[in-house]
PDB file of C-alpha atoms in Angstrom:
ATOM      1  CA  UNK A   1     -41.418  60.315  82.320  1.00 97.00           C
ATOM      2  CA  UNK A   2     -40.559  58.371  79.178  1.00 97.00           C
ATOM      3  CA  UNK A   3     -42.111  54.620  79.091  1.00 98.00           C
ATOM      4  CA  UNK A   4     -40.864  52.959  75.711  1.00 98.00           C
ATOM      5  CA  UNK A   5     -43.538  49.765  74.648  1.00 98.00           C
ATOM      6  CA  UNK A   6     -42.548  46.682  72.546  1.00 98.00           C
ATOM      7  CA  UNK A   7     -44.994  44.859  70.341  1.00 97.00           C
ATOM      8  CA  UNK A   8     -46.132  41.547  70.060  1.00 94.00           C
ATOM      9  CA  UNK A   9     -47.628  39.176  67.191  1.00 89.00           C
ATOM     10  CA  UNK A  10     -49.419  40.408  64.449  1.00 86.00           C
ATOM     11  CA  UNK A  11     -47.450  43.577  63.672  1.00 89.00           C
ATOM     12  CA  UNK A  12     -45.408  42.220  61.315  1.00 92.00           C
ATOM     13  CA  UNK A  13     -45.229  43.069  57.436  1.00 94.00           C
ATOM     14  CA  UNK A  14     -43.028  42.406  54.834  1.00 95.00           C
ATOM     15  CA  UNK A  15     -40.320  44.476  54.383  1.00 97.00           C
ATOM     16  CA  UNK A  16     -40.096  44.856  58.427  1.00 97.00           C
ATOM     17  CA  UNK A  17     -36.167  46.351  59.360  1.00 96.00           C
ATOM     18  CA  UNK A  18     -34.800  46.940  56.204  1.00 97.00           C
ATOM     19  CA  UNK A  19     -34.447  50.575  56.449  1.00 96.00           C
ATOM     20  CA  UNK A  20     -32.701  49.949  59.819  1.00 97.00           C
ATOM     21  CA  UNK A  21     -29.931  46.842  58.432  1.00 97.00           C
ATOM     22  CA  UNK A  22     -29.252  49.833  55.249  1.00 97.00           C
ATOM     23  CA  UNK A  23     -29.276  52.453  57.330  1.00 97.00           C
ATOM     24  CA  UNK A  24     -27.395  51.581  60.986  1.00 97.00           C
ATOM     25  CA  UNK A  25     -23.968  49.596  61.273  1.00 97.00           C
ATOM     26  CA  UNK A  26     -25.305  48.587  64.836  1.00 97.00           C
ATOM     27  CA  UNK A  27     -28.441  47.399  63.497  1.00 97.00           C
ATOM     28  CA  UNK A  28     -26.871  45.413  60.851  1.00 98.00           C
ATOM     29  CA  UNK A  29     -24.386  43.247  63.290  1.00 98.00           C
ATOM     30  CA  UNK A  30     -27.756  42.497  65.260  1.00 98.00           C
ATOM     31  CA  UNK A  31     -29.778  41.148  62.086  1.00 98.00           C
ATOM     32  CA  UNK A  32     -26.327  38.958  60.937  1.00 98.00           C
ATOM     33  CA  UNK A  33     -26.039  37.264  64.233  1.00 98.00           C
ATOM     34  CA  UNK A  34     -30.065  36.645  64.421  1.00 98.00           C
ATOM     35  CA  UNK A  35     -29.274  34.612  60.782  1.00 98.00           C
ATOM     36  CA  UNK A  36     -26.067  32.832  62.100  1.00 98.00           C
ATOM     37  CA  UNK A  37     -28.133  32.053  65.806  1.00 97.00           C
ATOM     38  CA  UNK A  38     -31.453  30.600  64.802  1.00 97.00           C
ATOM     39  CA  UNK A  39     -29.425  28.782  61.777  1.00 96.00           C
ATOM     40  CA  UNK A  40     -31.281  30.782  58.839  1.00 96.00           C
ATOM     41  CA  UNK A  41     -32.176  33.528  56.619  1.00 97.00           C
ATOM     42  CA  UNK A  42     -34.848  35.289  58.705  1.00 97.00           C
ATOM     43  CA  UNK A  43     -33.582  38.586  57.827  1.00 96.00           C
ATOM     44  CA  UNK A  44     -34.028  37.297  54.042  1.00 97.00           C
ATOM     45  CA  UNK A  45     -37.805  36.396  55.105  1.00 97.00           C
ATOM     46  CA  UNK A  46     -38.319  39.453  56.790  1.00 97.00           C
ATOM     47  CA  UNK A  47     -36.916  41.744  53.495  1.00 97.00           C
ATOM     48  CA  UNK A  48     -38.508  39.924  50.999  1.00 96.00           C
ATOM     49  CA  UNK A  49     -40.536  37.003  51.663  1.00 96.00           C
ATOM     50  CA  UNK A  50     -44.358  36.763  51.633  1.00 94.00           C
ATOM     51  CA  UNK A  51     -47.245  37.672  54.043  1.00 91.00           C
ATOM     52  CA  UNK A  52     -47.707  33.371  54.525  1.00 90.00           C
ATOM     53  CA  UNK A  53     -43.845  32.761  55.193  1.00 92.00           C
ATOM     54  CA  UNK A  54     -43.964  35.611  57.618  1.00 92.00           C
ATOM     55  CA  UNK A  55     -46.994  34.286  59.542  1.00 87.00           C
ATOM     56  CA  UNK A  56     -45.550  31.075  60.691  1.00 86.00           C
ATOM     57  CA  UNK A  57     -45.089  31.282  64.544  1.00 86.00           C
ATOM     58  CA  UNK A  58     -41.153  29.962  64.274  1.00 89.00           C
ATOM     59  CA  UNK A  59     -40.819  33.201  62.255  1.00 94.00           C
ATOM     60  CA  UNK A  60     -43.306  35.847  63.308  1.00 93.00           C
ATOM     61  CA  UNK A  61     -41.413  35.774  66.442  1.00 94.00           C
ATOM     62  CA  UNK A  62     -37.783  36.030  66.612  1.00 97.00           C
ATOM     63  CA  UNK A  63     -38.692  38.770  63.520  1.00 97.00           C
ATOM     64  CA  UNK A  64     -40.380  41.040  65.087  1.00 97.00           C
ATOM     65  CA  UNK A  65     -38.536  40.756  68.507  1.00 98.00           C
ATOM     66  CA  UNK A  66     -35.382  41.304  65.852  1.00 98.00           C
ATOM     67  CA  UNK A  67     -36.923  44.852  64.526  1.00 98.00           C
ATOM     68  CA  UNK A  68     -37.856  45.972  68.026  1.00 98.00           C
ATOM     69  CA  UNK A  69     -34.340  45.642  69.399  1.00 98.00           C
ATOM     70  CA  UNK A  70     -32.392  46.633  66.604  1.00 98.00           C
ATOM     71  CA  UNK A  71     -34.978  50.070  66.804  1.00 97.00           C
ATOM     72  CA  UNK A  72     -34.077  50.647  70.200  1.00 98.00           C
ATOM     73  CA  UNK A  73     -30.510  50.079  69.868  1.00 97.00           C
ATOM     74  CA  UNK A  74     -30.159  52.646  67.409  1.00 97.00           C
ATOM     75  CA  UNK A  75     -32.495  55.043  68.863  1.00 96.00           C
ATOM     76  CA  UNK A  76     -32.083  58.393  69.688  1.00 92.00           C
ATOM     77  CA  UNK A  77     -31.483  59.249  73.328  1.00 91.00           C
ATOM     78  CA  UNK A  78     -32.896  55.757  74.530  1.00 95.00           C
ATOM     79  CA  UNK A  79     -32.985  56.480  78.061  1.00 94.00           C
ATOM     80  CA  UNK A  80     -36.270  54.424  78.977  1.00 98.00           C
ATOM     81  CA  UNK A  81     -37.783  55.498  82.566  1.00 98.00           C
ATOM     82  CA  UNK A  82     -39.817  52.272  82.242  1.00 98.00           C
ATOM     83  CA  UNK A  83     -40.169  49.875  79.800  1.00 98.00           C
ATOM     84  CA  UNK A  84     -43.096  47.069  78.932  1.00 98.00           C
ATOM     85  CA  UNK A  85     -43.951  44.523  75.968  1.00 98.00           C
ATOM     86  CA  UNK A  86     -47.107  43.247  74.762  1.00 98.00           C
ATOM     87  CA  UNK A  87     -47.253  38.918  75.122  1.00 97.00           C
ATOM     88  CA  UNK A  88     -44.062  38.695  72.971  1.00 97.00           C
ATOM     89  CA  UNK A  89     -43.002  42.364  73.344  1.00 98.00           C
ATOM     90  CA  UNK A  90     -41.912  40.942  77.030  1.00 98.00           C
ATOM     91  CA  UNK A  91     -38.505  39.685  76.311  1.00 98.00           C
ATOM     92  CA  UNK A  92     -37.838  42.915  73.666  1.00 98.00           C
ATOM     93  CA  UNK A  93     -38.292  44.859  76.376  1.00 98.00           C
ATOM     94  CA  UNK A  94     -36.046  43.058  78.441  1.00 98.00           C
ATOM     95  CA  UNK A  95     -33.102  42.912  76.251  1.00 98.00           C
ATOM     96  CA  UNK A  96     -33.820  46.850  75.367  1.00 98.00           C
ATOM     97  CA  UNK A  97     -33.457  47.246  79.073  1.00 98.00           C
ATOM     98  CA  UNK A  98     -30.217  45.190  80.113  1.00 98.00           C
ATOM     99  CA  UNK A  99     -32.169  42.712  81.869  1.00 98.00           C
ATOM    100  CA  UNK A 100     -30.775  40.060  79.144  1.00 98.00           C
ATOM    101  CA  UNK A 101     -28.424  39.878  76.239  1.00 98.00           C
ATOM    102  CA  UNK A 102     -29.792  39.969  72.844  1.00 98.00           C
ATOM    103  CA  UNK A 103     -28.326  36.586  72.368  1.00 98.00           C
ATOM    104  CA  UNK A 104     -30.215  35.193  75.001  1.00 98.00           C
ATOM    105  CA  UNK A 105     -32.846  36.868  74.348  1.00 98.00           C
ATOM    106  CA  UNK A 106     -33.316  35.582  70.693  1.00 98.00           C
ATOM    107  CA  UNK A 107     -32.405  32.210  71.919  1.00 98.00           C
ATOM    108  CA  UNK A 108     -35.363  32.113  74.147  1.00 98.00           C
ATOM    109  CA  UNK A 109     -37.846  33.756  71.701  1.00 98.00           C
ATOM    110  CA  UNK A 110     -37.154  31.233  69.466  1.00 97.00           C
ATOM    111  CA  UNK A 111     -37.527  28.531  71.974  1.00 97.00           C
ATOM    112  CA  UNK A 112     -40.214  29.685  72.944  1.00 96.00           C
ATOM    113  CA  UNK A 113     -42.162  30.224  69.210  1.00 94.00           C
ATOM    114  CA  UNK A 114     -41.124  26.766  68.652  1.00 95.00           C
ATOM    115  CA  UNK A 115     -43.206  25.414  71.898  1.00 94.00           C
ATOM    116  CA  UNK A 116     -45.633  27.559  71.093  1.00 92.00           C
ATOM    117  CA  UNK A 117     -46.257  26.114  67.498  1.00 90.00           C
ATOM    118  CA  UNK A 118     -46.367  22.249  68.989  1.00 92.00           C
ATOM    119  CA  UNK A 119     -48.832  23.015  71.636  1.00 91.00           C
ATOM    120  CA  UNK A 120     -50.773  24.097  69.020  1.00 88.00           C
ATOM    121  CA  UNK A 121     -50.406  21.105  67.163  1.00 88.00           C
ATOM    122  CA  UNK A 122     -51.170  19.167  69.607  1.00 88.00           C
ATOM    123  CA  UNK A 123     -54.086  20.996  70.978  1.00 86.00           C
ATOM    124  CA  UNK A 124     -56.015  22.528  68.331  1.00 88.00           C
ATOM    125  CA  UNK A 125     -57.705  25.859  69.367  1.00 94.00           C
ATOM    126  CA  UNK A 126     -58.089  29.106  68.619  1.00 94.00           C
ATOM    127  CA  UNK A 127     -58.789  33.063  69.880  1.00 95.00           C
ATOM    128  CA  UNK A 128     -61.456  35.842  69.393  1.00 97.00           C
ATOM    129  CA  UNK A 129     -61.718  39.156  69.602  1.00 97.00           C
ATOM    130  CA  UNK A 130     -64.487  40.908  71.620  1.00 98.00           C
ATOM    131  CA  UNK A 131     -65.383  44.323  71.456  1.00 97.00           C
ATOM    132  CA  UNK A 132     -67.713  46.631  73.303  1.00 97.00           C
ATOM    133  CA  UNK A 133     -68.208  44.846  76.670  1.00 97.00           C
ATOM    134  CA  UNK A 134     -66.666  45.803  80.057  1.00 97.00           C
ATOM    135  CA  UNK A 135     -64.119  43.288  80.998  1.00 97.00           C
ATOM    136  CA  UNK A 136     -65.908  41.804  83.899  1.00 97.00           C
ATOM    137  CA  UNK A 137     -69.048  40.739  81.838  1.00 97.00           C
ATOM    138  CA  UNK A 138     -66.532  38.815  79.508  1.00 98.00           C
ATOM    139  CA  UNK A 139     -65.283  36.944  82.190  1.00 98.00           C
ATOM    140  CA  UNK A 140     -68.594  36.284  83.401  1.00 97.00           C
ATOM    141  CA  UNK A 141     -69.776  34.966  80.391  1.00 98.00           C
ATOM    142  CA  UNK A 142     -66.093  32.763  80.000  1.00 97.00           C
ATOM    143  CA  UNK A 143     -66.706  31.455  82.719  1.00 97.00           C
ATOM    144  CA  UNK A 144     -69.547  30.405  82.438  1.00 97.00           C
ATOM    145  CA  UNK A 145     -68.320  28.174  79.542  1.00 97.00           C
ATOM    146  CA  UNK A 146     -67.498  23.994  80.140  1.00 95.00           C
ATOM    147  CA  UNK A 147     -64.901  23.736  77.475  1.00 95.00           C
ATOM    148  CA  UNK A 148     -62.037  25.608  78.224  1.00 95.00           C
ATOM    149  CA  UNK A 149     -62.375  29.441  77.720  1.00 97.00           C
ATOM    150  CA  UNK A 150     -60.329  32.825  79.214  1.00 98.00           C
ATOM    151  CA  UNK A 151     -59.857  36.127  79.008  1.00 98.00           C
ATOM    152  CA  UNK A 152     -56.247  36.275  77.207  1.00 98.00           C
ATOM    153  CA  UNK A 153     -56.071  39.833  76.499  1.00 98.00           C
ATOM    154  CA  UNK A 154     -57.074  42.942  78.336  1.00 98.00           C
ATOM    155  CA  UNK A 155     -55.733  44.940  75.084  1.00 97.00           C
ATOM    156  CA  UNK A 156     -58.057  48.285  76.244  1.00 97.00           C
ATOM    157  CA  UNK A 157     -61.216  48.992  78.011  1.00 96.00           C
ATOM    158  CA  UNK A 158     -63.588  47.410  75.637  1.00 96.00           C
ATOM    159  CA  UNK A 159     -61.507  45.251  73.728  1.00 97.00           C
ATOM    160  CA  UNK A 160     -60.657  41.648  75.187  1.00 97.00           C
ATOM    161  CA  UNK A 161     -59.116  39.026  73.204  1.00 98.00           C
ATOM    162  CA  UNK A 162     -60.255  35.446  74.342  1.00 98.00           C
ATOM    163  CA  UNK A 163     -58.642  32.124  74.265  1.00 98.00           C
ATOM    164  CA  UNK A 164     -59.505  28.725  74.266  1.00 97.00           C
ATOM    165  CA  UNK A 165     -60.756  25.295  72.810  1.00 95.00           C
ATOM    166  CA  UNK A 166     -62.589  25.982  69.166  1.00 95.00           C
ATOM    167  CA  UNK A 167     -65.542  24.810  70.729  1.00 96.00           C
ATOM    168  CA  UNK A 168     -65.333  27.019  74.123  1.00 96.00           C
ATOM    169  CA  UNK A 169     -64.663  30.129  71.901  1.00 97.00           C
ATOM    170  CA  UNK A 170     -67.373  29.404  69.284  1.00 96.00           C
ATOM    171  CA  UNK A 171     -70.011  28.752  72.275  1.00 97.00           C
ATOM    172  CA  UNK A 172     -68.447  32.112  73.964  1.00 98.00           C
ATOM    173  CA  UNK A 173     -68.641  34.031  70.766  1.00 97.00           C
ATOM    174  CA  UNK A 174     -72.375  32.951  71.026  1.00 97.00           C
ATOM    175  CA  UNK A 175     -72.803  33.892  74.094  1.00 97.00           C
ATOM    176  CA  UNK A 176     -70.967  37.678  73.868  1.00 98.00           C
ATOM    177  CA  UNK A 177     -73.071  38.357  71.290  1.00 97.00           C
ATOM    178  CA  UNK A 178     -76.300  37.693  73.195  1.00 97.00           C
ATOM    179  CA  UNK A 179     -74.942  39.767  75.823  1.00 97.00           C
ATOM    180  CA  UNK A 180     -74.576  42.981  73.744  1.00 97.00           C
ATOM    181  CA  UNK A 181     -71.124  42.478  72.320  1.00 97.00           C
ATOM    182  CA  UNK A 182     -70.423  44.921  69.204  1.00 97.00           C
ATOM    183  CA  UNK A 183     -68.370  42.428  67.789  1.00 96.00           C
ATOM    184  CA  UNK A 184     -66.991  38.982  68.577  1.00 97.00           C
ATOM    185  CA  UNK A 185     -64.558  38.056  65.749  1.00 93.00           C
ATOM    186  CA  UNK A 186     -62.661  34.220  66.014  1.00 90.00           C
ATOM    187  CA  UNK A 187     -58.916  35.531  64.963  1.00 89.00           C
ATOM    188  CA  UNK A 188     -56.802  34.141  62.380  1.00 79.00           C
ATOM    189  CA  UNK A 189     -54.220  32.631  65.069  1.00 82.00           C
ATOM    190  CA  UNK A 190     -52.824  28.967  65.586  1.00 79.00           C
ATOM    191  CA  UNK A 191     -54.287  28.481  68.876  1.00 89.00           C
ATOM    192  CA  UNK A 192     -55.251  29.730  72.692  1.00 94.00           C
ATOM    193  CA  UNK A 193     -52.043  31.791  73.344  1.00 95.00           C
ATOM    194  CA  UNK A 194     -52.593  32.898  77.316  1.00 97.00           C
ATOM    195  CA  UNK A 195     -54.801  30.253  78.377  1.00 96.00           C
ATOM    196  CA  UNK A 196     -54.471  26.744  80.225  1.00 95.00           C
ATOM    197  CA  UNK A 197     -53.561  25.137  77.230  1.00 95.00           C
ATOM    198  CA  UNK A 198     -50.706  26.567  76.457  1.00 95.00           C
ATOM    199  CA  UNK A 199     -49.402  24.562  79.678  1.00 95.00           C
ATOM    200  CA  UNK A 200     -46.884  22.440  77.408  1.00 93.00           C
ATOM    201  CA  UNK A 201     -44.991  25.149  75.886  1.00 94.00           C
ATOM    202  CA  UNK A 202     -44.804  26.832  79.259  1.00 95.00           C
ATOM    203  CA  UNK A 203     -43.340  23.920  80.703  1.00 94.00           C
ATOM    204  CA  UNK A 204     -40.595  23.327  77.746  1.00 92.00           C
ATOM    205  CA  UNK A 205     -40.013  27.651  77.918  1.00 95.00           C
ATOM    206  CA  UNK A 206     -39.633  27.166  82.008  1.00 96.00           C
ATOM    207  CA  UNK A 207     -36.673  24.851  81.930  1.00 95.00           C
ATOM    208  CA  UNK A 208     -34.828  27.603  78.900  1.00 96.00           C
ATOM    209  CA  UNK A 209     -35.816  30.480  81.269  1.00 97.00           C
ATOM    210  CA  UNK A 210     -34.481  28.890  84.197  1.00 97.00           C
ATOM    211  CA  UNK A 211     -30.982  28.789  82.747  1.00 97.00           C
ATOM    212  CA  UNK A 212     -30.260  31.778  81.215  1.00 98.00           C
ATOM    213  CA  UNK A 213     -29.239  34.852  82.976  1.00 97.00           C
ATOM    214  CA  UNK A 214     -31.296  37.590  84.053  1.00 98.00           C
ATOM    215  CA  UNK A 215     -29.102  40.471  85.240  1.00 98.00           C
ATOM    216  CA  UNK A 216     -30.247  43.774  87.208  1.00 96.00           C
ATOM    217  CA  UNK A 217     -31.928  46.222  84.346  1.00 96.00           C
ATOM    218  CA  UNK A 218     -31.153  50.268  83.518  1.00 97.00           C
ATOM    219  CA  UNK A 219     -35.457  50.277  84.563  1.00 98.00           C
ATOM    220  CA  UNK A 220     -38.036  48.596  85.672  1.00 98.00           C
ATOM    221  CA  UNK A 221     -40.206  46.456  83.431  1.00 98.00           C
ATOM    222  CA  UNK A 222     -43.938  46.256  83.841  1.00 98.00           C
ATOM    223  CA  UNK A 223     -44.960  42.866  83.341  1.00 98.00           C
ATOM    224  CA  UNK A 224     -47.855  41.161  81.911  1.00 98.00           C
ATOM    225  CA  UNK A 225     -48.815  38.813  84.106  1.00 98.00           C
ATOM    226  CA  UNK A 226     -49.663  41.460  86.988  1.00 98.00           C
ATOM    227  CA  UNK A 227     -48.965  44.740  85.123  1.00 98.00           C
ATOM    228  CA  UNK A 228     -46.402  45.952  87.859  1.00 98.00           C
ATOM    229  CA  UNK A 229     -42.804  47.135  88.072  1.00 98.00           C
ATOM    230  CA  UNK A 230     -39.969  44.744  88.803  1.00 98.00           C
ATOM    231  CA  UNK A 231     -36.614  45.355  89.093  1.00 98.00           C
ATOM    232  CA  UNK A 232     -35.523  41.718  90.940  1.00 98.00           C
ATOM    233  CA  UNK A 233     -34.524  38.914  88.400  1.00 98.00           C
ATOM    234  CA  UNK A 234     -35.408  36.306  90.277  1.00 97.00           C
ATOM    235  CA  UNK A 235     -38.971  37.799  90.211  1.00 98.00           C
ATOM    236  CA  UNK A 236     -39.033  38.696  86.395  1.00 98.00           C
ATOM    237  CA  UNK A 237     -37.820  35.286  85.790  1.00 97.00           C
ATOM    238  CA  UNK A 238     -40.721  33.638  87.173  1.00 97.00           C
ATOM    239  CA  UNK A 239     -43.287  36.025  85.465  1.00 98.00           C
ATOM    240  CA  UNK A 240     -41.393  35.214  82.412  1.00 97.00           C
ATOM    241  CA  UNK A 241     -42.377  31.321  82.893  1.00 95.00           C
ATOM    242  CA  UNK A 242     -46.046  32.119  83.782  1.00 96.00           C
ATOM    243  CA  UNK A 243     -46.538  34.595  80.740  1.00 97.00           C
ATOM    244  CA  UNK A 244     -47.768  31.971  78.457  1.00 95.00           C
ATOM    245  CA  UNK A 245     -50.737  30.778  80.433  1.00 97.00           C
ATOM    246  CA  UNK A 246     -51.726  33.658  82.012  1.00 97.00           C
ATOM    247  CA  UNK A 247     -53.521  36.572  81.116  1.00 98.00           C
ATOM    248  CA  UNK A 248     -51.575  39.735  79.108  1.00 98.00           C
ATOM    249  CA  UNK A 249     -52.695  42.481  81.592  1.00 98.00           C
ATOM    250  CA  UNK A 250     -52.389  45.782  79.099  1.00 98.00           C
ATOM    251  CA  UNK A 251     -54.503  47.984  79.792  1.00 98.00           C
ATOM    252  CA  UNK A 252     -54.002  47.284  83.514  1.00 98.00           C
ATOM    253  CA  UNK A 253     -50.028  47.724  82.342  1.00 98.00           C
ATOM    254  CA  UNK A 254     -50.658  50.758  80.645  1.00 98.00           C
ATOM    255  CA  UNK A 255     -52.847  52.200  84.009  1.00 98.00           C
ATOM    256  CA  UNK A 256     -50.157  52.001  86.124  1.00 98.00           C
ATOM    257  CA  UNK A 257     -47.223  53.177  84.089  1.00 98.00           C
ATOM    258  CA  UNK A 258     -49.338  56.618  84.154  1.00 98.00           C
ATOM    259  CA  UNK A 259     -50.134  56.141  87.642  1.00 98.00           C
ATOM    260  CA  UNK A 260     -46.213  56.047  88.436  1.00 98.00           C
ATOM    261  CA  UNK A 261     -45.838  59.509  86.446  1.00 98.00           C
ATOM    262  CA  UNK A 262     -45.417  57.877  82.413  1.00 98.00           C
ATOM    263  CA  UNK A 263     -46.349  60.729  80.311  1.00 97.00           C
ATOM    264  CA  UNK A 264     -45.017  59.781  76.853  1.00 98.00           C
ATOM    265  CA  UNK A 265     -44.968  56.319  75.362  1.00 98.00           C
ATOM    266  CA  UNK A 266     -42.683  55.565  72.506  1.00 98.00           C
ATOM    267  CA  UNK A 267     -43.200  52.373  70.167  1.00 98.00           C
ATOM    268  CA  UNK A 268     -40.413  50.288  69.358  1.00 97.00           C
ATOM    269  CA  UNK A 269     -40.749  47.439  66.511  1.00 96.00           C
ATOM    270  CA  UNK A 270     -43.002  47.527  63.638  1.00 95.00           C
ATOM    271  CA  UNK A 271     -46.286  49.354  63.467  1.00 93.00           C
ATOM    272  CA  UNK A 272     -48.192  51.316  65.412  1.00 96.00           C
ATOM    273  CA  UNK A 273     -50.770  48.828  67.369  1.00 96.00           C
ATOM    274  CA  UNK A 274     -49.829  49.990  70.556  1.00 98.00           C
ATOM    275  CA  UNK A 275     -49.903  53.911  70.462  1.00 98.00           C
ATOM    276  CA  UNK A 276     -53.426  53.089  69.342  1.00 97.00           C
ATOM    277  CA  UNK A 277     -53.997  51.173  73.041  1.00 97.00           C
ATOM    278  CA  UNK A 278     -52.416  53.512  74.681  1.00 98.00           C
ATOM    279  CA  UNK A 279     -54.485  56.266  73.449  1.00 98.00           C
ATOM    280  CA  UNK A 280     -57.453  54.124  74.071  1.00 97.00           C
ATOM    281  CA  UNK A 281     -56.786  53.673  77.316  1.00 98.00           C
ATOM    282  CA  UNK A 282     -54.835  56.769  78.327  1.00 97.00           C
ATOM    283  CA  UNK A 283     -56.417  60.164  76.705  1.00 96.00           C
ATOM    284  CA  UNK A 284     -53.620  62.447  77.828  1.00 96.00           C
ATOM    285  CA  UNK A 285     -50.916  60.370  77.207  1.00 97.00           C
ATOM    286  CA  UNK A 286     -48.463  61.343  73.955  1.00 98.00           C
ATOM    287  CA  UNK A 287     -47.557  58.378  72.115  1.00 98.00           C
ATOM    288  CA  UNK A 288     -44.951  58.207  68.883  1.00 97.00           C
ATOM    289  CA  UNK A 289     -42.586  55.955  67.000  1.00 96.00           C
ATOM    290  CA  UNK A 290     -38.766  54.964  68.090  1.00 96.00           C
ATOM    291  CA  UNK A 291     -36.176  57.122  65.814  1.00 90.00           C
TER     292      UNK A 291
END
């Protein structure tokens, strides 16, 4: 079975889609109506702008959701069996699926970087990688924490991403470290996506998410927040809301896409980050690139 994965922040790079808007008429129409919907140039940005221009949440976002759709709409035999996004990777995997239109979609990625970027402001805080611990002693050790401090990302066994306060991660970091972690590396983020404090942004997404329409997919979607296959868009809807304050459940994801009989994973949106997790967590598993 065929289980095609959509990316989230931090795979973007300049130049992102331009083969794609030269090469495909459908792809094209998709990146013309992303410029005339969020009300500028993003495809202009993504072509030829700069690393820093790129980065900037209100950007990073609706760009890379852009490339992943526009991939799978002009890929070969896209006939998913299952499909599932990493954090932002969510609602590209929705729209590749029927589940929403790519209007809607691009609406509510927006909407959503855009909440995103004030909580931030408003809260400032930050994320960190940690390698070479088992999940459990991470959360032990978050826990254990007074300022505010979570696992955010169960990316592969091994590799957590945590979020929280600057001063909960930088005591955490501390703390990792003493307890045999290879590596504990703050990340270069603009604050603690998948944690508590993201609370603001998930209220403002809510109310979006609440009035657009979610229709019956073409497959189910494994979803972050529990890592399991839904089909009901009532259901997806509400996992949708709680996305941004709760953990993204990967590897979990990942787990049970093989346990249901996924035997090939292919990528769709810039780069390559997730064969790389799936490989990590999956041995067996063939991984490759949407054509």
């Amino acid at each position: 079975m065929k289980a095609y994965v959509f990316p989230g922040q931090g795979s973007q790079f300049v130049g992102m889609g331009k083969d794609l808007y030269e090469q495909h008429e459908e792809a094209k129409q998709l990146f013309d109506k992303a410029n005339e919907i969020l009300g500028f140039n993003i495809t202009e940005i993504m072509f030829n702008g700069t690393d820093e221009e790129l980065k900037q949440t209100r950007v990073t976002q609706p760009a890379i959701f852009l490339h992943s759709v526009a991939q799978a709409a002009v890929a070969k035999d896209f006939a998913p069996d299952m499909v599932a996004g990493h954090s932002l990777g969510e609602f590209s995997a929705l729209v590749a699926s029927k589940v929403l239109s790519f209007e809607d979609g691009l609406r509510l990625v927006y909407k959503r970087a855009m909440a995103m970027q004030m909580a931030c402001e408003a809260n400032p805080s930050t994320m960190a990688a940690i390698l070479g611990l088992p999940d459990e002693k991470v959360e032990e050790v978050c826990a254990s924490v007074e300022d505010t401090v979570v696992a955010a990302n169960y990316n592969c066994p091994g590799q957590l991403v945590i979020s929280g306060s600057n001063r909960g991660i930088e005591i955490a970091c501390e703390k990792l470290k003493e307890a045999g972690a290879k590596r504990a590396l703050p990340l270069p983020v603009g604050g603690a996506f998948h944690s508590p404090l993201m609370k603001p942004a998930e209220v403002e997404l809510a109310k979006a998410i609440e009035e657009t329409t979610f229709s019956e997919g073409i497959c189910p979607i494994y979803q972050n927040v529990d890592a399991m296959p839904h089909t009901d868009p009532a259901e997806i809807k509400q996992n949708l809301i709680h996305q941004l304050t709760a953990p993204v459940r990967w590897t979990q994801s990942v787990q049970q896409m093989v346990a249901d009989g996924a035997t090939h994973f292919v990528e769709c949106g810039p780069g390559k980050v997730l064969q790389g997790l799936v490989k990590k967590i999956e041995r067996t598993a063939e991984v490759s690139s949407a054509e």
